[in-house]
Amino acid sequence: MHEYKTYGGSNIGVKRIAILGAGAMGAGIAQVAAQGGYDVIIRDLQMSLVQKGLNRIHSSLEEKVCSGRISAEERDRIFARITGTTDLAAIHDTDMVIEAIIENVSVKKQVFAELDSHCNADTILGTNTSSLSISEIASATKSPHRVIGVHFFYPVPAMELVEVVRGLETSEETVAKTLAVTRNMGKKAIVVKRESPGFVVNRIMAGMINEAIWVYGEGLASAEDIDMAIRLETGMKKGPLEMADMLGLDTLYSGIMALYEEFRDPKYRPHPCFTTMVKSGHLGRKTGQGFYKYDE
């Protein structure tokens, strides 16, 4: 039986949300926030990047119209809730910020230090990091109680799950408001009670994919047969090696190495063939070759 906890009502003070980063993740988060009824500001360093993000959102909403999931009028209402900017000062009066920039802790700490001085004292400061320490990011601020992990999964509009991750000093109020926001976005959230490398999903998935790579590297079965076996046995839509190619072998390798260095557990040690593939530039779908070959 599942155990659910109630952290607060669906409307507890968050009305305006700022998204930092207009890439695929940032645009997706902005879209679901607007669909949830929030006024949204999406910010990036260059207006061309902001416009690209807005175009991505409009195209995604247009697909919903074409498939009959929303009306053209609803598309226009959702899109009208989103504005773009390059000015960090424009986010001053927002109730929540969700950062979705490069996965680099030094860069994120610099951004959060700026947010700490630009935003109101009660603005929630969320990070979409998939693996970095929330507490370390929060240490760049004077108010670590309002810093929280809000880990969405790609593609954001289609994926239901969000990991809401506590830092060492994250307050109950920050958790409650964040859960309410994700619920209004149409997401299902799990609370990661204390941070740990990879949180929940990536830690489990990294171990599974890494083991599949070891099975492949030892020559026990072909990539096709490994993936078919796992799909048939678990009902997963993609097998572990297909997922590795989709994620990008370099990205996956970095994540697995971070887990290995943190835990020193041999289950996260990469197989030599995995290392060789990454060094050779065979990174999966994005380079046309990984465990499978892909047409241009």
C-alpha positions as a Markdown table, in Angstrom:
| # | Residue | x | y | z |
|---|---|---|---|---|
| 1 | Met | 0.0 | 0.0 | 0.0 |
| 2 | His | 1.3 | 3.5 | -0.9 |
| 3 | Glu | 1.7 | 6.0 | 1.9 |
| 4 | Tyr | 0.9 | 9.6 | 1.0 |
| 5 | Lys | 1.6 | 12.7 | 3.1 |
| 6 | Thr | -0.3 | 16.0 | 2.9 |
| 7 | Tyr | 2.0 | 19.0 | 2.9 |
| 8 | Gly | -0.6 | 21.7 | 2.3 |
| 9 | Gly | -3.3 | 23.1 | 0.0 |
| 10 | Ser | -3.2 | 23.6 | -3.7 |
| 11 | Asn | -3.0 | 27.4 | -3.5 |
| 12 | Ile | -0.6 | 28.7 | -0.9 |
| 13 | Gly | 0.8 | 31.9 | -2.2 |
| 14 | Val | 2.6 | 31.1 | -5.5 |
| 15 | Lys | 1.2 | 33.0 | -8.4 |
| 16 | Arg | 4.3 | 34.0 | -10.5 |
| 17 | Ile | 7.1 | 31.7 | -11.5 |
| 18 | Ala | 10.4 | 32.5 | -13.1 |
| 19 | Ile | 12.3 | 29.9 | -15.1 |
| 20 | Leu | 16.1 | 30.4 | -15.6 |
| 21 | Gly | 17.2 | 28.8 | -18.8 |
| 22 | Ala | 15.2 | 28.7 | -22.1 |
| 23 | Gly | 16.6 | 25.3 | -23.3 |
| 24 | Ala | 14.6 | 22.1 | -23.7 |
| 25 | Met | 14.2 | 21.7 | -19.9 |
| 26 | Gly | 13.5 | 25.3 | -19.1 |
| 27 | Ala | 11.0 | 25.7 | -21.9 |
| 28 | Gly | 9.2 | 22.5 | -20.9 |
| 29 | Ile | 9.0 | 23.7 | -17.2 |
| 30 | Ala | 7.7 | 27.1 | -18.4 |
| 31 | Gln | 5.0 | 25.4 | -20.5 |
| 32 | Val | 3.7 | 23.1 | -17.7 |
| 33 | Ala | 3.8 | 26.1 | -15.2 |
| 34 | Ala | 1.6 | 28.2 | -17.6 |
| 35 | Gln | -0.7 | 25.2 | -18.2 |
| 36 | Gly | -1.1 | 25.1 | -14.4 |
| 37 | Gly | -2.4 | 28.7 | -14.4 |
| 38 | Tyr | 0.8 | 30.5 | -13.3 |
| 39 | Asp | 2.2 | 33.7 | -14.8 |
| 40 | Val | 5.6 | 32.7 | -16.1 |
| 41 | Ile | 8.8 | 34.6 | -16.9 |
| 42 | Ile | 11.4 | 32.7 | -18.9 |
| 43 | Arg | 14.9 | 34.2 | -18.7 |
| 44 | Asp | 18.1 | 33.4 | -20.6 |
| 45 | Leu | 21.4 | 35.3 | -21.3 |
| 46 | Gln | 20.5 | 36.2 | -24.9 |
| 47 | Met | 17.1 | 37.2 | -26.4 |
| 48 | Ser | 17.7 | 34.8 | -29.3 |
| 49 | Leu | 17.8 | 31.9 | -26.8 |
| 50 | Val | 14.7 | 33.2 | -25.1 |
| 51 | Gln | 12.9 | 33.4 | -28.4 |
| 52 | Lys | 14.0 | 29.8 | -29.3 |
| 53 | Gly | 12.5 | 28.6 | -26.0 |
| 54 | Leu | 9.2 | 30.5 | -26.7 |
| 55 | Asn | 9.0 | 29.0 | -30.2 |
| 56 | Arg | 9.6 | 25.5 | -28.7 |
| 57 | Ile | 6.7 | 26.1 | -26.2 |
| 58 | His | 4.4 | 27.4 | -29.0 |
| 59 | Ser | 5.2 | 24.3 | -31.2 |
| 60 | Ser | 4.5 | 22.0 | -28.3 |
| 61 | Leu | 1.1 | 23.6 | -27.6 |
| 62 | Glu | 0.3 | 23.6 | -31.3 |
| 63 | Glu | 0.8 | 19.8 | -31.3 |
| 64 | Lys | -1.7 | 19.6 | -28.4 |
| 65 | Val | -4.2 | 21.5 | -30.5 |
| 66 | Cys | -3.6 | 19.3 | -33.6 |
| 67 | Ser | -4.1 | 16.1 | -31.5 |
| 68 | Gly | -7.3 | 17.5 | -30.0 |
| 69 | Arg | -6.0 | 17.6 | -26.4 |
| 70 | Ile | -6.6 | 21.4 | -26.1 |
| 71 | Ser | -8.4 | 24.0 | -28.1 |
| 72 | Ala | -6.8 | 26.8 | -30.0 |
| 73 | Glu | -8.3 | 29.3 | -27.5 |
| 74 | Glu | -6.7 | 27.4 | -24.6 |
| 75 | Arg | -3.4 | 27.3 | -26.4 |
| 76 | Asp | -3.5 | 31.1 | -26.8 |
| 77 | Arg | -4.5 | 31.6 | -23.1 |
| 78 | Ile | -1.6 | 29.4 | -21.9 |
| 79 | Phe | 1.0 | 31.0 | -24.2 |
| 80 | Ala | -0.2 | 34.5 | -23.2 |
| 81 | Arg | 0.8 | 33.7 | -19.6 |
| 82 | Ile | 4.5 | 33.4 | -20.6 |
| 83 | Thr | 6.9 | 36.3 | -21.2 |
| 84 | Gly | 10.6 | 36.3 | -22.0 |
| 85 | Thr | 13.4 | 38.4 | -20.8 |
| 86 | Thr | 17.2 | 38.7 | -20.5 |
| 87 | Asp | 17.0 | 40.9 | -17.4 |
| 88 | Leu | 17.6 | 39.1 | -14.1 |
| 89 | Ala | 16.0 | 42.1 | -12.3 |
| 90 | Ala | 12.7 | 41.2 | -14.0 |
| 91 | Ile | 12.2 | 38.2 | -11.7 |
| 92 | His | 12.3 | 40.3 | -8.5 |
| 93 | Asp | 8.6 | 40.0 | -7.7 |
| 94 | Thr | 8.2 | 36.3 | -8.6 |
| 95 | Asp | 7.1 | 33.9 | -5.9 |
| 96 | Met | 9.2 | 31.0 | -7.2 |
| 97 | Val | 12.3 | 30.6 | -9.3 |
| 98 | Ile | 13.2 | 27.3 | -11.0 |
| 99 | Glu | 16.7 | 27.2 | -12.4 |
| 100 | Ala | 17.3 | 25.0 | -15.4 |
| 101 | Ile | 20.8 | 25.9 | -16.6 |
| 102 | Ile | 24.0 | 24.0 | -17.1 |
| 103 | Glu | 24.7 | 21.1 | -14.7 |
| 104 | Asn | 27.7 | 22.7 | -13.1 |
| 105 | Val | 27.7 | 23.3 | -9.4 |
| 106 | Ser | 30.0 | 26.4 | -9.5 |
| 107 | Val | 27.8 | 28.1 | -12.1 |
| 108 | Lys | 24.7 | 27.2 | -10.2 |
| 109 | Lys | 26.1 | 28.6 | -6.9 |
| 110 | Gln | 27.0 | 31.9 | -8.7 |
| 111 | Val | 23.4 | 32.1 | -10.0 |
| 112 | Phe | 21.8 | 31.3 | -6.6 |
| 113 | Ala | 24.0 | 34.0 | -4.9 |
| 114 | Glu | 22.6 | 36.5 | -7.4 |
| 115 | Leu | 19.0 | 35.2 | -6.9 |
| 116 | Asp | 19.4 | 35.6 | -3.2 |
| 117 | Ser | 20.0 | 39.3 | -3.6 |
| 118 | His | 17.6 | 39.9 | -6.5 |
| 119 | Cys | 14.5 | 38.1 | -5.2 |
| 120 | Asn | 12.1 | 38.8 | -2.4 |
| 121 | Ala | 12.9 | 37.2 | 1.0 |
| 122 | Asp | 10.2 | 34.6 | 0.7 |
| 123 | Thr | 10.7 | 33.6 | -2.9 |
| 124 | Ile | 11.3 | 29.8 | -3.3 |
| 125 | Leu | 14.6 | 29.1 | -5.1 |
| 126 | Gly | 14.3 | 25.8 | -6.9 |
| 127 | Thr | 17.0 | 24.0 | -9.0 |
| 128 | Asn | 16.2 | 21.4 | -11.6 |
| 129 | Thr | 19.5 | 19.6 | -11.1 |
| 130 | Ser | 19.4 | 15.9 | -11.6 |
| 131 | Ser | 22.3 | 15.0 | -9.3 |
| 132 | Leu | 24.1 | 17.9 | -7.7 |
| 133 | Ser | 24.0 | 18.7 | -4.0 |
| 134 | Ile | 21.0 | 20.9 | -3.0 |
| 135 | Ser | 22.8 | 21.9 | 0.2 |
| 136 | Glu | 25.9 | 22.9 | -1.6 |
| 137 | Ile | 23.9 | 25.1 | -4.0 |
| 138 | Ala | 22.0 | 26.5 | -1.0 |
| 139 | Ser | 25.3 | 27.4 | 0.7 |
| 140 | Ala | 25.7 | 30.2 | -1.8 |
| 141 | Thr | 22.7 | 32.0 | -0.3 |
| 142 | Lys | 21.9 | 33.6 | 3.0 |
| 143 | Ser | 18.6 | 31.7 | 3.2 |
| 144 | Pro | 19.2 | 28.0 | 2.5 |
| 145 | His | 15.8 | 27.2 | 4.0 |
| 146 | Arg | 14.1 | 28.4 | 0.8 |
| 147 | Val | 16.3 | 26.4 | -1.6 |
| 148 | Ile | 14.9 | 23.1 | -2.9 |
| 149 | Gly | 15.5 | 20.6 | -5.7 |
| 150 | Val | 12.7 | 20.4 | -8.3 |
| 151 | His | 13.9 | 17.7 | -10.7 |
| 152 | Phe | 11.7 | 17.3 | -13.8 |
| 153 | Phe | 12.3 | 14.6 | -16.4 |
| 154 | Tyr | 12.6 | 15.1 | -20.1 |
| 155 | Pro | 10.4 | 15.7 | -22.0 |
| 156 | Val | 8.8 | 17.8 | -19.3 |
| 157 | Pro | 5.3 | 18.2 | -20.8 |
| 158 | Ala | 5.0 | 14.4 | -21.2 |
| 159 | Met | 6.7 | 13.0 | -18.1 |
| 160 | Glu | 4.5 | 13.0 | -14.9 |
| 161 | Leu | 7.2 | 12.5 | -12.3 |
| 162 | Val | 9.0 | 15.2 | -10.4 |
| 163 | Glu | 11.5 | 14.6 | -7.6 |
| 164 | Val | 11.2 | 17.2 | -4.9 |
| 165 | Val | 14.5 | 17.1 | -3.1 |
| 166 | Arg | 15.3 | 18.5 | 0.4 |
| 167 | Gly | 18.6 | 20.1 | 1.2 |
| 168 | Leu | 19.9 | 20.0 | 4.7 |
| 169 | Glu | 18.1 | 23.2 | 5.7 |
| 170 | Thr | 15.1 | 23.2 | 3.4 |
| 171 | Ser | 12.0 | 24.2 | 5.4 |
| 172 | Glu | 8.7 | 22.4 | 5.6 |
| 173 | Glu | 7.0 | 25.4 | 4.1 |
| 174 | Thr | 9.2 | 25.4 | 1.1 |
| 175 | Val | 8.5 | 21.7 | 0.6 |
| 176 | Ala | 4.7 | 22.3 | 1.0 |
| 177 | Lys | 4.6 | 25.1 | -1.5 |
| 178 | Thr | 6.7 | 23.2 | -4.0 |
| 179 | Leu | 4.5 | 20.2 | -3.9 |
| 180 | Ala | 1.5 | 22.3 | -4.4 |
| 181 | Val | 3.0 | 24.0 | -7.4 |
| 182 | Thr | 4.0 | 20.6 | -9.0 |
| 183 | Arg | 0.5 | 19.3 | -8.4 |
| 184 | Asn | -1.0 | 22.3 | -10.1 |
| 185 | Met | 1.3 | 21.7 | -13.0 |
| 186 | Gly | -0.3 | 18.2 | -13.4 |
| 187 | Lys | 2.7 | 16.4 | -12.0 |
| 188 | Lys | 3.1 | 13.6 | -9.5 |
| 189 | Ala | 5.9 | 14.3 | -7.0 |
| 190 | Ile | 7.9 | 12.2 | -4.7 |
| 191 | Val | 9.8 | 13.8 | -1.8 |
| 192 | Val | 13.4 | 12.8 | -1.5 |
| 193 | Lys | 13.8 | 13.1 | 2.2 |
| 194 | Arg | 17.5 | 13.8 | 2.2 |
| 195 | Glu | 19.8 | 14.5 | -0.7 |
| 196 | Ser | 22.0 | 11.8 | -2.1 |
| 197 | Pro | 23.9 | 11.6 | -5.4 |
| 198 | Gly | 21.5 | 10.7 | -8.2 |
| 199 | Phe | 18.5 | 11.1 | -5.8 |
| 200 | Val | 16.1 | 8.2 | -6.4 |
| 201 | Val | 15.4 | 7.7 | -10.1 |
| 202 | Asn | 18.8 | 8.3 | -11.5 |
| 203 | Arg | 20.5 | 6.3 | -8.8 |
| 204 | Ile | 18.4 | 3.2 | -9.6 |
| 205 | Met | 18.4 | 3.7 | -13.3 |
| 206 | Ala | 22.2 | 4.3 | -13.5 |
| 207 | Gly | 22.7 | 1.0 | -11.6 |
| 208 | Met | 20.4 | -0.9 | -14.0 |
| 209 | Ile | 21.9 | 0.6 | -17.2 |
| 210 | Asn | 25.4 | 0.1 | -16.0 |
| 211 | Glu | 24.7 | -3.6 | -15.3 |
| 212 | Ala | 23.2 | -4.0 | -18.7 |
| 213 | Ile | 26.4 | -2.5 | -20.2 |
| 214 | Trp | 28.5 | -5.0 | -18.2 |
| 215 | Val | 26.3 | -7.9 | -19.6 |
| 216 | Tyr | 26.9 | -6.5 | -23.1 |
| 217 | Gly | 30.6 | -5.9 | -22.5 |
| 218 | Glu | 31.1 | -9.5 | -21.3 |
| 219 | Gly | 29.5 | -10.8 | -24.5 |
| 220 | Leu | 26.6 | -12.6 | -22.8 |
| 221 | Ala | 24.0 | -11.3 | -25.4 |
| 222 | Ser | 23.6 | -8.7 | -28.1 |
| 223 | Ala | 22.3 | -5.2 | -27.4 |
| 224 | Glu | 19.1 | -6.1 | -29.2 |
| 225 | Asp | 18.5 | -9.2 | -27.1 |
| 226 | Ile | 19.4 | -7.5 | -23.8 |
| 227 | Asp | 16.9 | -4.7 | -24.5 |
| 228 | Met | 14.2 | -7.1 | -25.7 |
| 229 | Ala | 14.6 | -9.3 | -22.6 |
| 230 | Ile | 14.2 | -6.3 | -20.2 |
| 231 | Arg | 11.3 | -4.8 | -22.2 |
| 232 | Leu | 9.4 | -8.1 | -22.1 |
| 233 | Glu | 10.2 | -8.9 | -18.5 |
| 234 | Thr | 9.5 | -5.4 | -17.0 |
| 235 | Gly | 7.0 | -3.8 | -19.5 |
| 236 | Met | 9.4 | -0.9 | -20.0 |
| 237 | Lys | 9.0 | 1.0 | -23.3 |
| 238 | Lys | 12.8 | 1.1 | -23.9 |
| 239 | Gly | 15.5 | -1.3 | -22.9 |
| 240 | Pro | 18.5 | -0.1 | -20.9 |
| 241 | Leu | 20.9 | 0.2 | -23.8 |
| 242 | Glu | 18.3 | 2.0 | -25.9 |
| 243 | Met | 17.9 | 4.4 | -22.9 |
| 244 | Ala | 21.7 | 4.9 | -22.7 |
| 245 | Asp | 21.8 | 5.9 | -26.4 |
| 246 | Met | 18.9 | 8.3 | -25.9 |
| 247 | Leu | 20.4 | 9.9 | -22.8 |
| 248 | Gly | 23.9 | 10.3 | -24.4 |
| 249 | Leu | 26.7 | 8.0 | -23.4 |
| 250 | Asp | 28.9 | 10.9 | -22.3 |
| 251 | Thr | 26.2 | 12.3 | -20.0 |
| 252 | Leu | 25.4 | 8.8 | -18.6 |
| 253 | Tyr | 29.1 | 8.1 | -18.1 |
| 254 | Ser | 29.6 | 11.3 | -16.1 |
| 255 | Gly | 26.6 | 10.5 | -13.9 |
| 256 | Ile | 27.8 | 6.9 | -13.3 |
| 257 | Met | 31.3 | 8.1 | -12.5 |
| 258 | Ala | 29.9 | 10.6 | -10.0 |
| 259 | Leu | 28.0 | 7.8 | -8.2 |
| 260 | Tyr | 31.1 | 5.6 | -8.3 |
| 261 | Glu | 33.4 | 8.4 | -6.9 |
| 262 | Glu | 30.8 | 9.2 | -4.2 |
| 263 | Phe | 29.9 | 5.7 | -3.0 |
| 264 | Arg | 33.0 | 3.7 | -4.1 |
| 265 | Asp | 30.6 | 0.9 | -4.8 |
| 266 | Pro | 31.8 | -1.5 | -7.6 |
| 267 | Lys | 28.2 | -1.7 | -9.0 |
| 268 | Tyr | 28.8 | 1.8 | -10.4 |
| 269 | Arg | 32.2 | 1.0 | -12.0 |
| 270 | Pro | 31.9 | 1.4 | -15.8 |
| 271 | His | 32.9 | -1.5 | -18.1 |
| 272 | Pro | 36.0 | -0.8 | -20.2 |
| 273 | Cys | 34.0 | -1.0 | -23.4 |
| 274 | Phe | 31.8 | 1.8 | -22.1 |
| 275 | Thr | 34.8 | 4.0 | -21.4 |
| 276 | Thr | 36.2 | 3.2 | -24.9 |
| 277 | Met | 32.9 | 4.1 | -26.6 |
| 278 | Val | 32.8 | 7.5 | -24.9 |
| 279 | Lys | 36.5 | 8.2 | -25.7 |
| 280 | Ser | 35.8 | 7.2 | -29.3 |
| 281 | Gly | 32.9 | 9.7 | -29.6 |
| 282 | His | 30.3 | 7.0 | -29.9 |
| 283 | Leu | 27.8 | 8.8 | -27.7 |
| 284 | Gly | 24.5 | 7.4 | -28.9 |
| 285 | Arg | 21.7 | 9.0 | -30.9 |
| 286 | Lys | 23.3 | 12.4 | -31.0 |
| 287 | Thr | 26.4 | 11.2 | -32.8 |
| 288 | Gly | 24.7 | 8.5 | -34.9 |
| 289 | Gln | 26.3 | 5.6 | -33.1 |
| 290 | Gly | 26.3 | 4.1 | -29.6 |
| 291 | Phe | 25.1 | 0.6 | -28.8 |
| 292 | Tyr | 23.1 | 1.0 | -32.0 |
| 293 | Lys | 23.7 | 2.8 | -35.3 |
| 294 | Tyr | 21.3 | 5.5 | -36.3 |
| 295 | Asp | 20.5 | 7.1 | -39.7 |
| 296 | Glu | 21.2 | 10.8 | -40.1 |
